Amino acid sequence: MPSASRRSVRDWFVDIGLFLAAAGLGLLTLSDRLAAPPLDVPLWAFHLDQLVAALSCVALWTRRRWPVGLTLVLIVLSAFFELAAGALLVAMFTVAVHRPPRTTAAVFAASLVSGVIFVMLRSVPGTPGVVLLMLGVVAQSAVTGWGLFVQHRRRLLVSLKESAARAEAEAQQLARETIAREIHDVLGHRLSLLSVHAGALEFHPDAPAEDIARAAGVIRQSAHQALQDLREVIGVLRAPAGELLQPSLSDIEGLVAESRQAGMRVTLSQEVREAVPARAGGTAYRVVQEALTNARKHAPGAEVSVRTAGTPGGWLTVEVRDRPAGVTTAPSGEVPGRGLAGLAERVGLLGGRLEHGPTSEGGWSLSAWLPWPA
């Protein structure tokens, strides 16, 4: 709770309101006693009761610093001084709002004992002791329950804010991971094409002019396309409401054509005759893209076969296998990189399955099964 030196405007209004409520309840009880003489206590005790009530109301300004201690003191005083009841109720409300329920229960039990002691020591003309005790229990239960309700509501609001903050952070993390996967899938493929042709020019500087021009054209085209893809990703980052343009299953033909132009030996078998759902088609494209990129990096000169098949109501199957012409640069049992890990997440989000590993022929196989609703 804020201390007196750090009270906000709202805190000042609340403190003043509770102070006036406690003082008003004390004055109301005082006027009732003055209107029904004779008093049940000596006159000096009645004046002392008023003084204690006034000091108790003033002491309420310390309730934010010492709520439990102040309440315990007021509980003891209320066992002997009737007019301190208003300040006691305010203090009990403060404990219920700002302290654990266990502490609140202990304070409430102590206040009940104080009420019983007051009824045994004092008598109010015209009001039976049992009725007086029940009125006290009802008042104390009401302020305690109200305080617990306020505390629960505050905790609920804090919990909702924390949940919203966590959800926002998770959404941002998910968006970053999605963008990272897109950048890896798109730029990894383009840059691998650049690497292949740049390496060819480096190791064969005396190649025919026609081959050099063709390789330079592929490098220029791949660099241009990489820049275009990067602009699309950056455009999504600048416009949060946007979505990345996803490729489709039919774009695999262009992907294979690019790889063939880069010198890879790729065969394509598409056995899909019907329209494929957009998300499944885009994921199938990414599977083939990742497989071709890995084949260029780890098995240069390999024969790669790409096959897609499936029917509605079953699975869309994507299978990419390579047969290295020589020794592959990827050691057997290599730990999957971020590309395959991201691909597995992408496939898993659709409820599909991804498998990859070495083949009996010494090559590498990457297969995916994606659900295809009827």
mmCIF file of C-alpha atoms in Angstrom:
data_model
loop_
_atom_site.group_PDB
_atom_site.id
_atom_site.type_symbol
_atom_site.label_atom_id
_atom_site.label_comp_id
_atom_site.label_asym_id
_atom_site.label_seq_id
_atom_site.Cartn_x
_atom_site.Cartn_y
_atom_site.Cartn_z
ATOM 1 C CA MET A 1 0.000 0.000 0.000
ATOM 2 C CA PRO A 2 1.241 3.527 -0.702
ATOM 3 C CA SER A 3 2.469 5.455 2.302
ATOM 4 C CA ALA A 4 1.115 8.855 3.254
ATOM 5 C CA SER A 5 3.862 10.615 1.303
ATOM 6 C CA ARG A 6 2.941 8.723 -1.863
ATOM 7 C CA ARG A 7 -0.848 8.790 -1.751
ATOM 8 C CA SER A 8 -2.543 9.457 -5.042
ATOM 9 C CA VAL A 9 -5.602 11.662 -5.427
ATOM 10 C CA ARG A 10 -7.779 8.570 -5.342
ATOM 11 C CA ASP A 11 -6.069 7.402 -2.123
ATOM 12 C CA TRP A 12 -6.758 10.750 -0.475
ATOM 13 C CA PHE A 13 -10.427 10.555 -1.432
ATOM 14 C CA VAL A 14 -10.682 7.001 -0.084
ATOM 15 C CA ASP A 15 -8.919 7.866 3.186
ATOM 16 C CA ILE A 16 -11.044 10.952 3.765
ATOM 17 C CA GLY A 17 -14.226 9.010 2.983
ATOM 18 C CA LEU A 18 -13.384 6.192 5.390
ATOM 19 C CA PHE A 19 -12.359 8.676 8.092
ATOM 20 C CA LEU A 20 -15.689 10.499 7.760
ATOM 21 C CA ALA A 21 -17.564 7.178 7.771
ATOM 22 C CA ALA A 22 -15.889 6.092 11.019
ATOM 23 C CA ALA A 23 -16.442 9.501 12.613
ATOM 24 C CA GLY A 24 -20.056 9.567 11.407
ATOM 25 C CA LEU A 25 -20.787 6.140 12.912
ATOM 26 C CA GLY A 26 -19.260 7.266 16.202
ATOM 27 C CA LEU A 27 -21.304 10.476 16.250
ATOM 28 C CA LEU A 28 -24.464 8.537 15.407
ATOM 29 C CA THR A 29 -23.869 6.180 18.334
ATOM 30 C CA LEU A 30 -23.046 9.138 20.589
ATOM 31 C CA SER A 31 -26.276 10.968 19.729
ATOM 32 C CA ASP A 32 -28.251 7.792 20.366
ATOM 33 C CA ARG A 33 -26.716 7.435 23.802
ATOM 34 C CA LEU A 34 -27.341 11.078 24.697
ATOM 35 C CA ALA A 35 -30.976 10.760 23.640
ATOM 36 C CA ALA A 36 -31.581 7.797 25.968
ATOM 37 C CA PRO A 37 -30.398 8.688 29.483
ATOM 38 C CA PRO A 38 -29.509 7.600 32.064
ATOM 39 C CA LEU A 39 -26.065 6.435 30.959
ATOM 40 C CA ASP A 40 -24.952 2.940 31.926
ATOM 41 C CA VAL A 41 -21.451 4.181 32.819
ATOM 42 C CA PRO A 42 -20.095 7.040 34.947
ATOM 43 C CA LEU A 43 -19.863 10.408 33.260
ATOM 44 C CA TRP A 44 -16.061 10.412 33.274
ATOM 45 C CA ALA A 45 -16.064 7.016 31.531
ATOM 46 C CA PHE A 46 -18.468 8.380 28.917
ATOM 47 C CA HIS A 47 -16.151 11.335 28.218
ATOM 48 C CA LEU A 48 -13.174 8.948 28.047
ATOM 49 C CA ASP A 49 -15.121 6.855 25.532
ATOM 50 C CA GLN A 50 -15.541 9.946 23.318
ATOM 51 C CA LEU A 51 -11.840 10.790 23.577
ATOM 52 C CA VAL A 52 -10.805 7.252 22.668
ATOM 53 C CA ALA A 53 -13.214 7.296 19.692
ATOM 54 C CA ALA A 54 -11.739 10.576 18.433
ATOM 55 C CA LEU A 55 -8.172 9.286 18.765
ATOM 56 C CA SER A 56 -9.169 6.048 17.022
ATOM 57 C CA CYS A 57 -10.528 7.963 14.026
ATOM 58 C CA VAL A 58 -7.330 10.024 13.833
ATOM 59 C CA ALA A 59 -5.272 6.834 14.052
ATOM 60 C CA LEU A 60 -6.982 5.612 10.869
ATOM 61 C CA TRP A 61 -4.567 7.780 8.875
ATOM 62 C CA THR A 62 -1.871 5.225 9.751
ATOM 63 C CA ARG A 63 -3.875 2.242 8.509
ATOM 64 C CA ARG A 64 -1.877 2.055 5.272
ATOM 65 C CA ARG A 65 1.395 1.682 7.163
ATOM 66 C CA TRP A 66 0.318 -0.615 10.035
ATOM 67 C CA PRO A 67 -3.071 -2.145 9.152
ATOM 68 C CA VAL A 68 -2.837 -5.265 11.303
ATOM 69 C CA GLY A 69 -1.255 -3.574 14.325
ATOM 70 C CA LEU A 70 -3.790 -0.740 14.272
ATOM 71 C CA THR A 71 -6.680 -3.184 13.984
ATOM 72 C CA LEU A 72 -5.486 -5.254 16.942
ATOM 73 C CA VAL A 73 -5.210 -2.120 19.093
ATOM 74 C CA LEU A 74 -8.728 -1.054 18.090
ATOM 75 C CA ILE A 75 -10.051 -4.541 18.837
ATOM 76 C CA VAL A 76 -8.750 -4.254 22.392
ATOM 77 C CA LEU A 77 -10.168 -0.739 22.796
ATOM 78 C CA SER A 78 -13.583 -1.696 21.359
ATOM 79 C CA ALA A 79 -13.950 -4.321 24.086
ATOM 80 C CA PHE A 80 -14.279 -1.431 26.581
ATOM 81 C CA PHE A 81 -15.175 1.663 24.532
ATOM 82 C CA GLU A 82 -18.317 1.500 22.445
ATOM 83 C CA LEU A 83 -17.697 4.606 20.298
ATOM 84 C CA ALA A 84 -14.475 3.111 18.806
ATOM 85 C CA ALA A 85 -16.542 0.595 16.824
ATOM 86 C CA GLY A 86 -16.638 2.767 13.681
ATOM 87 C CA ALA A 87 -12.845 3.035 13.494
ATOM 88 C CA LEU A 88 -12.558 -0.714 14.139
ATOM 89 C CA LEU A 89 -14.798 -1.544 11.167
ATOM 90 C CA VAL A 90 -12.695 0.630 8.844
ATOM 91 C CA ALA A 91 -9.486 -1.002 10.098
ATOM 92 C CA MET A 92 -10.931 -4.495 9.595
ATOM 93 C CA PHE A 93 -11.900 -3.563 6.042
ATOM 94 C CA THR A 94 -8.323 -2.433 5.387
ATOM 95 C CA VAL A 95 -6.891 -5.723 6.638
ATOM 96 C CA ALA A 96 -9.331 -7.724 4.498
ATOM 97 C CA VAL A 97 -8.350 -5.757 1.380
ATOM 98 C CA HIS A 98 -4.579 -5.710 1.791
ATOM 99 C CA ARG A 99 -3.631 -8.797 3.810
ATOM 100 C CA PRO A 100 -3.845 -12.567 3.167
ATOM 101 C CA PRO A 101 -7.159 -14.277 4.008
ATOM 102 C CA ARG A 102 -5.515 -16.188 6.856
ATOM 103 C CA THR A 103 -4.551 -12.920 8.571
ATOM 104 C CA THR A 104 -8.039 -11.557 7.913
ATOM 105 C CA ALA A 105 -9.630 -14.638 9.521
ATOM 106 C CA ALA A 106 -7.479 -14.291 12.635
ATOM 107 C CA VAL A 107 -8.364 -10.602 12.975
ATOM 108 C CA PHE A 108 -12.052 -11.375 12.469
ATOM 109 C CA ALA A 109 -11.972 -14.055 15.190
ATOM 110 C CA ALA A 110 -10.297 -11.622 17.591
ATOM 111 C CA SER A 111 -12.994 -9.028 16.869
ATOM 112 C CA LEU A 112 -15.703 -11.575 17.759
ATOM 113 C CA VAL A 113 -14.011 -12.220 21.097
ATOM 114 C CA SER A 114 -13.874 -8.470 21.668
ATOM 115 C CA GLY A 115 -17.609 -8.227 20.968
ATOM 116 C CA VAL A 116 -18.376 -10.944 23.489
ATOM 117 C CA ILE A 117 -16.260 -9.179 26.144
ATOM 118 C CA PHE A 118 -18.023 -5.857 25.454
ATOM 119 C CA VAL A 119 -21.477 -7.437 25.870
ATOM 120 C CA MET A 120 -20.383 -9.056 29.135
ATOM 121 C CA LEU A 121 -18.979 -5.789 30.556
ATOM 122 C CA ARG A 122 -21.419 -3.224 29.182
ATOM 123 C CA SER A 123 -25.159 -3.019 28.803
ATOM 124 C CA VAL A 124 -27.080 -0.740 26.459
ATOM 125 C CA PRO A 125 -30.462 0.415 27.742
ATOM 126 C CA GLY A 126 -33.324 -1.025 25.683
ATOM 127 C CA THR A 127 -31.141 -3.484 23.727
ATOM 128 C CA PRO A 128 -30.610 -7.085 24.885
ATOM 129 C CA GLY A 129 -27.013 -8.266 24.975
ATOM 130 C CA VAL A 130 -27.629 -11.060 22.452
ATOM 131 C CA VAL A 131 -29.117 -8.633 19.947
ATOM 132 C CA LEU A 132 -26.221 -6.234 20.472
ATOM 133 C CA LEU A 133 -23.751 -9.067 19.905
ATOM 134 C CA MET A 134 -25.527 -10.190 16.727
ATOM 135 C CA LEU A 135 -25.519 -6.639 15.356
ATOM 136 C CA GLY A 136 -21.776 -6.473 15.925
ATOM 137 C CA VAL A 137 -21.192 -9.837 14.240
ATOM 138 C CA VAL A 138 -23.251 -8.792 11.218
ATOM 139 C CA ALA A 139 -21.384 -5.485 10.866
ATOM 140 C CA GLN A 140 -17.968 -7.104 11.242
ATOM 141 C CA SER A 141 -18.878 -9.889 8.790
ATOM 142 C CA ALA A 142 -20.144 -7.353 6.259
ATOM 143 C CA VAL A 143 -16.990 -5.204 6.218
ATOM 144 C CA THR A 144 -14.731 -8.289 6.201
ATOM 145 C CA GLY A 145 -16.635 -9.871 3.320
ATOM 146 C CA TRP A 146 -16.615 -6.612 1.403
ATOM 147 C CA GLY A 147 -12.861 -6.287 1.893
ATOM 148 C CA LEU A 148 -12.243 -9.874 0.719
ATOM 149 C CA PHE A 149 -14.352 -9.206 -2.361
ATOM 150 C CA VAL A 150 -12.314 -6.111 -3.188
ATOM 151 C CA GLN A 151 -9.064 -8.048 -2.714
ATOM 152 C CA HIS A 152 -10.262 -10.901 -4.940
ATOM 153 C CA ARG A 153 -11.351 -8.470 -7.641
ATOM 154 C CA ARG A 154 -7.996 -6.696 -7.570
ATOM 155 C CA ARG A 155 -6.122 -9.980 -7.824
ATOM 156 C CA LEU A 156 -8.340 -11.052 -10.689
ATOM 157 C CA LEU A 157 -7.614 -7.826 -12.564
ATOM 158 C CA VAL A 158 -3.881 -8.261 -11.981
ATOM 159 C CA SER A 159 -4.092 -11.865 -13.176
ATOM 160 C CA LEU A 160 -5.973 -10.827 -16.314
ATOM 161 C CA LYS A 161 -3.384 -8.136 -17.068
ATOM 162 C CA GLU A 162 -0.545 -10.624 -16.595
ATOM 163 C CA SER A 163 -2.332 -13.166 -18.810
ATOM 164 C CA ALA A 164 -2.864 -10.517 -21.485
ATOM 165 C CA ALA A 165 0.798 -9.515 -21.289
ATOM 166 C CA ARG A 166 1.887 -13.160 -21.579
ATOM 167 C CA ALA A 167 -0.461 -13.732 -24.507
ATOM 168 C CA GLU A 168 0.897 -10.645 -26.247
ATOM 169 C CA ALA A 169 4.483 -11.770 -25.665
ATOM 170 C CA GLU A 170 3.682 -15.273 -26.969
ATOM 171 C CA ALA A 171 1.973 -13.797 -30.040
ATOM 172 C CA GLN A 172 4.996 -11.621 -30.731
ATOM 173 C CA GLN A 173 7.321 -14.598 -30.290
ATOM 174 C CA LEU A 174 5.171 -16.700 -32.624
ATOM 175 C CA ALA A 175 5.212 -13.906 -35.205
ATOM 176 C CA ARG A 176 9.002 -13.628 -34.949
ATOM 177 C CA GLU A 177 9.391 -17.388 -35.390
ATOM 178 C CA THR A 178 7.071 -17.324 -38.398
ATOM 179 C CA ILE A 179 9.040 -14.510 -40.018
ATOM 180 C CA ALA A 180 12.309 -16.299 -39.219
ATOM 181 C CA ARG A 181 11.056 -19.489 -40.899
ATOM 182 C CA GLU A 182 9.951 -17.543 -43.960
ATOM 183 C CA ILE A 183 13.286 -15.754 -44.234
ATOM 184 C CA HIS A 184 15.177 -19.022 -43.827
ATOM 185 C CA ASP A 185 13.048 -20.877 -46.378
ATOM 186 C CA VAL A 186 13.054 -18.130 -48.993
ATOM 187 C CA LEU A 187 16.543 -16.691 -48.691
ATOM 188 C CA GLY A 188 18.172 -20.052 -47.991
ATOM 189 C CA HIS A 189 16.953 -21.360 -51.341
ATOM 190 C CA ARG A 190 17.940 -18.231 -53.271
ATOM 191 C CA LEU A 191 21.346 -17.914 -51.654
ATOM 192 C CA SER A 192 22.145 -21.572 -52.275
ATOM 193 C CA LEU A 193 21.560 -20.946 -55.999
ATOM 194 C CA LEU A 194 23.893 -17.982 -55.820
ATOM 195 C CA SER A 195 26.508 -20.085 -54.030
ATOM 196 C CA VAL A 196 26.394 -22.856 -56.634
ATOM 197 C CA HIS A 197 26.913 -20.552 -59.609
ATOM 198 C CA ALA A 198 29.427 -18.305 -57.862
ATOM 199 C CA GLY A 199 31.432 -21.401 -56.930
ATOM 200 C CA ALA A 200 31.323 -22.626 -60.500
ATOM 201 C CA LEU A 201 32.679 -19.302 -61.749
ATOM 202 C CA GLU A 202 35.404 -19.368 -59.089
ATOM 203 C CA PHE A 203 36.650 -22.870 -59.914
ATOM 204 C CA HIS A 204 36.241 -22.569 -63.689
ATOM 205 C CA PRO A 205 37.402 -19.079 -64.609
ATOM 206 C CA ASP A 206 38.300 -20.365 -68.082
ATOM 207 C CA ALA A 207 34.796 -21.637 -68.820
ATOM 208 C CA PRO A 208 33.236 -20.732 -72.173
ATOM 209 C CA ALA A 209 31.756 -17.250 -72.385
ATOM 210 C CA GLU A 210 28.301 -18.727 -72.925
ATOM 211 C CA ASP A 211 28.451 -20.682 -69.642
ATOM 212 C CA ILE A 212 29.781 -17.658 -67.757
ATOM 213 C CA ALA A 213 26.981 -15.489 -69.129
ATOM 214 C CA ARG A 214 24.386 -18.106 -68.197
ATOM 215 C CA ALA A 215 25.759 -18.419 -64.659
ATOM 216 C CA ALA A 216 25.881 -14.638 -64.273
ATOM 217 C CA GLY A 217 22.276 -14.427 -65.447
ATOM 218 C CA VAL A 218 21.164 -16.974 -62.861
ATOM 219 C CA ILE A 219 23.076 -15.098 -60.143
ATOM 220 C CA ARG A 220 21.450 -11.822 -61.155
ATOM 221 C CA GLN A 221 17.983 -13.367 -61.330
ATOM 222 C CA SER A 222 18.350 -15.155 -57.995
ATOM 223 C CA ALA A 223 19.664 -12.012 -56.289
ATOM 224 C CA HIS A 224 16.773 -9.994 -57.701
ATOM 225 C CA GLN A 225 14.225 -12.586 -56.585
ATOM 226 C CA ALA A 226 15.817 -12.776 -53.115
ATOM 227 C CA LEU A 227 15.466 -9.013 -52.773
ATOM 228 C CA GLN A 228 11.812 -9.230 -53.840
ATOM 229 C CA ASP A 229 11.094 -11.954 -51.303
ATOM 230 C CA LEU A 230 12.870 -9.989 -48.588
ATOM 231 C CA ARG A 231 10.794 -6.898 -49.423
ATOM 232 C CA GLU A 232 7.624 -8.958 -48.982
ATOM 233 C CA VAL A 233 8.736 -10.139 -45.530
ATOM 234 C CA ILE A 234 9.737 -6.614 -44.466
ATOM 235 C CA GLY A 235 6.409 -5.337 -45.758
ATOM 236 C CA VAL A 236 4.602 -7.732 -43.434
ATOM 237 C CA LEU A 237 6.713 -6.537 -40.507
ATOM 238 C CA ARG A 238 5.769 -2.932 -41.247
ATOM 239 C CA ALA A 239 2.071 -3.776 -41.591
ATOM 240 C CA PRO A 240 1.099 -6.080 -38.664
ATOM 241 C CA ALA A 241 -2.313 -6.791 -40.159
ATOM 242 C CA GLY A 242 -0.782 -8.241 -43.329
ATOM 243 C CA GLU A 243 -0.042 -11.836 -44.156
ATOM 244 C CA LEU A 244 2.833 -13.410 -46.012
ATOM 245 C CA LEU A 245 2.008 -14.497 -49.537
ATOM 246 C CA GLN A 246 2.274 -18.275 -49.480
ATOM 247 C CA PRO A 247 3.297 -20.345 -52.511
ATOM 248 C CA SER A 248 1.086 -23.146 -53.793
ATOM 249 C CA LEU A 249 1.602 -26.715 -54.909
ATOM 250 C CA SER A 250 1.716 -25.637 -58.556
ATOM 251 C CA ASP A 251 4.730 -23.407 -57.816
ATOM 252 C CA ILE A 252 6.839 -26.520 -57.261
ATOM 253 C CA GLU A 253 7.314 -26.723 -61.045
ATOM 254 C CA GLY A 254 8.998 -23.307 -61.043
ATOM 255 C CA LEU A 255 11.121 -24.340 -58.071
ATOM 256 C CA VAL A 256 12.309 -27.433 -59.926
ATOM 257 C CA ALA A 257 12.974 -25.386 -63.072
ATOM 258 C CA GLU A 258 15.204 -22.998 -61.085
ATOM 259 C CA SER A 259 17.150 -25.927 -59.662
ATOM 260 C CA ARG A 260 17.600 -27.448 -63.119
ATOM 261 C CA GLN A 261 18.820 -24.102 -64.389
ATOM 262 C CA ALA A 262 21.384 -24.150 -61.572
ATOM 263 C CA GLY A 263 22.731 -27.444 -62.888
ATOM 264 C CA MET A 264 20.882 -29.887 -60.619
ATOM 265 C CA ARG A 265 19.440 -33.103 -61.996
ATOM 266 C CA VAL A 266 15.872 -33.066 -60.741
ATOM 267 C CA THR A 267 12.905 -35.193 -61.823
ATOM 268 C CA LEU A 268 9.382 -34.178 -60.863
ATOM 269 C CA SER A 269 6.386 -36.499 -60.574
ATOM 270 C CA GLN A 270 3.111 -34.813 -59.654
ATOM 271 C CA GLU A 271 0.265 -37.240 -59.156
ATOM 272 C CA VAL A 272 -2.172 -34.715 -57.722
ATOM 273 C CA ARG A 273 -5.154 -34.078 -59.965
ATOM 274 C CA GLU A 274 -7.375 -31.923 -57.751
ATOM 275 C CA ALA A 275 -7.032 -28.552 -56.058
ATOM 276 C CA VAL A 276 -5.070 -28.725 -52.809
ATOM 277 C CA PRO A 277 -5.901 -26.578 -49.743
ATOM 278 C CA ALA A 278 -3.788 -23.419 -49.685
ATOM 279 C CA ARG A 279 -1.977 -24.128 -46.414
ATOM 280 C CA ALA A 280 -1.187 -27.723 -47.346
ATOM 281 C CA GLY A 281 0.053 -26.651 -50.779
ATOM 282 C CA GLY A 282 2.258 -23.924 -49.309
ATOM 283 C CA THR A 283 3.736 -26.336 -46.778
ATOM 284 C CA ALA A 284 4.416 -28.923 -49.504
ATOM 285 C CA TYR A 285 6.267 -26.238 -51.461
ATOM 286 C CA ARG A 286 8.437 -25.435 -48.413
ATOM 287 C CA VAL A 287 9.257 -29.127 -47.949
ATOM 288 C CA VAL A 288 10.501 -29.407 -51.527
ATOM 289 C CA GLN A 289 12.343 -26.095 -51.236
ATOM 290 C CA GLU A 290 14.194 -27.175 -48.085
ATOM 291 C CA ALA A 291 15.056 -30.562 -49.596
ATOM 292 C CA LEU A 292 16.490 -29.037 -52.787
ATOM 293 C CA THR A 293 18.467 -26.481 -50.770
ATOM 294 C CA ASN A 294 19.994 -29.234 -48.609
ATOM 295 C CA ALA A 295 20.773 -31.332 -51.668
ATOM 296 C CA ARG A 296 22.675 -28.451 -53.239
ATOM 297 C CA LYS A 297 24.661 -27.881 -50.045
ATOM 298 C CA HIS A 298 25.404 -31.457 -49.008
ATOM 299 C CA ALA A 299 25.159 -33.537 -52.171
ATOM 300 C CA PRO A 300 26.260 -31.488 -55.187
ATOM 301 C CA GLY A 301 25.673 -33.300 -58.452
ATOM 302 C CA ALA A 302 23.136 -35.686 -56.906
ATOM 303 C CA GLU A 303 20.120 -36.979 -58.777
ATOM 304 C CA VAL A 304 17.045 -35.683 -56.985
ATOM 305 C CA SER A 305 13.526 -37.014 -57.411
ATOM 306 C CA VAL A 306 10.489 -35.054 -56.262
ATOM 307 C CA ARG A 307 7.108 -36.735 -55.961
ATOM 308 C CA THR A 308 3.731 -35.399 -54.822
ATOM 309 C CA ALA A 309 0.591 -37.537 -54.525
ATOM 310 C CA GLY A 310 -2.676 -37.648 -52.649
ATOM 311 C CA THR A 311 -6.451 -37.433 -52.840
ATOM 312 C CA PRO A 312 -9.082 -35.511 -50.844
ATOM 313 C CA GLY A 313 -10.046 -37.229 -47.615
ATOM 314 C CA GLY A 314 -6.577 -38.696 -47.205
ATOM 315 C CA TRP A 315 -3.049 -37.343 -47.113
ATOM 316 C CA LEU A 316 -1.023 -35.127 -49.389
ATOM 317 C CA THR A 317 2.316 -36.928 -49.675
ATOM 318 C CA VAL A 318 5.529 -35.104 -50.548
ATOM 319 C CA GLU A 319 8.694 -37.124 -51.030
ATOM 320 C CA VAL A 320 12.136 -35.872 -52.057
ATOM 321 C CA ARG A 321 15.020 -38.329 -52.435
ATOM 322 C CA ASP A 322 18.534 -37.829 -53.705
ATOM 323 C CA ARG A 323 21.110 -40.279 -55.029
ATOM 324 C CA PRO A 324 24.573 -38.710 -54.714
ATOM 325 C CA ALA A 325 26.834 -38.997 -57.726
ATOM 326 C CA GLY A 326 29.839 -39.121 -55.393
ATOM 327 C CA VAL A 327 30.539 -38.815 -51.681
ATOM 328 C CA THR A 328 28.025 -36.636 -49.878
ATOM 329 C CA THR A 329 29.337 -33.772 -47.753
ATOM 330 C CA ALA A 330 26.739 -34.361 -45.049
ATOM 331 C CA PRO A 331 27.896 -36.964 -42.511
ATOM 332 C CA SER A 332 25.564 -39.802 -41.725
ATOM 333 C CA GLY A 333 23.288 -39.122 -38.797
ATOM 334 C CA GLU A 334 23.819 -35.355 -38.945
ATOM 335 C CA VAL A 335 21.799 -33.401 -36.406
ATOM 336 C CA PRO A 336 18.961 -31.560 -38.181
ATOM 337 C CA GLY A 337 19.515 -27.834 -38.538
ATOM 338 C CA ARG A 338 17.123 -24.993 -37.950
ATOM 339 C CA GLY A 339 15.652 -25.478 -41.420
ATOM 340 C CA LEU A 340 14.406 -28.999 -40.750
ATOM 341 C CA ALA A 341 13.336 -28.056 -37.214
ATOM 342 C CA GLY A 342 11.274 -25.146 -38.536
ATOM 343 C CA LEU A 343 9.863 -27.380 -41.257
ATOM 344 C CA ALA A 344 8.787 -29.956 -38.665
ATOM 345 C CA GLU A 345 6.989 -27.190 -36.729
ATOM 346 C CA ARG A 346 5.289 -26.006 -39.904
ATOM 347 C CA VAL A 347 4.103 -29.517 -40.768
ATOM 348 C CA GLY A 348 3.045 -30.188 -37.172
ATOM 349 C CA LEU A 349 0.829 -27.108 -37.129
ATOM 350 C CA LEU A 350 -1.241 -28.696 -39.903
ATOM 351 C CA GLY A 351 -1.472 -32.003 -38.056
ATOM 352 C CA GLY A 352 0.945 -33.685 -40.439
ATOM 353 C CA ARG A 353 4.092 -35.778 -40.095
ATOM 354 C CA LEU A 354 7.659 -35.199 -41.288
ATOM 355 C CA GLU A 355 10.372 -37.812 -41.640
ATOM 356 C CA HIS A 356 13.941 -37.463 -42.860
ATOM 357 C CA GLY A 357 17.092 -39.529 -42.847
ATOM 358 C CA PRO A 358 19.663 -41.426 -44.941
ATOM 359 C CA THR A 359 18.597 -43.951 -47.549
ATOM 360 C CA SER A 360 20.027 -47.400 -48.292
ATOM 361 C CA GLU A 361 21.602 -45.966 -51.448
ATOM 362 C CA GLY A 362 23.688 -43.492 -49.472
ATOM 363 C CA GLY A 363 21.463 -40.547 -50.224
ATOM 364 C CA TRP A 364 18.954 -38.596 -48.192
ATOM 365 C CA SER A 365 15.176 -38.717 -48.017
ATOM 366 C CA LEU A 366 12.736 -36.077 -46.826
ATOM 367 C CA SER A 367 9.048 -37.025 -46.691
ATOM 368 C CA ALA A 368 5.956 -35.249 -45.418
ATOM 369 C CA TRP A 369 2.354 -36.298 -45.020
ATOM 370 C CA LEU A 370 -0.174 -33.457 -44.799
ATOM 371 C CA PRO A 371 -3.891 -33.892 -44.010
ATOM 372 C CA TRP A 372 -6.171 -33.266 -46.993
ATOM 373 C CA PRO A 373 -9.798 -32.816 -45.876
ATOM 374 C CA ALA A 374 -12.488 -34.298 -48.075
#
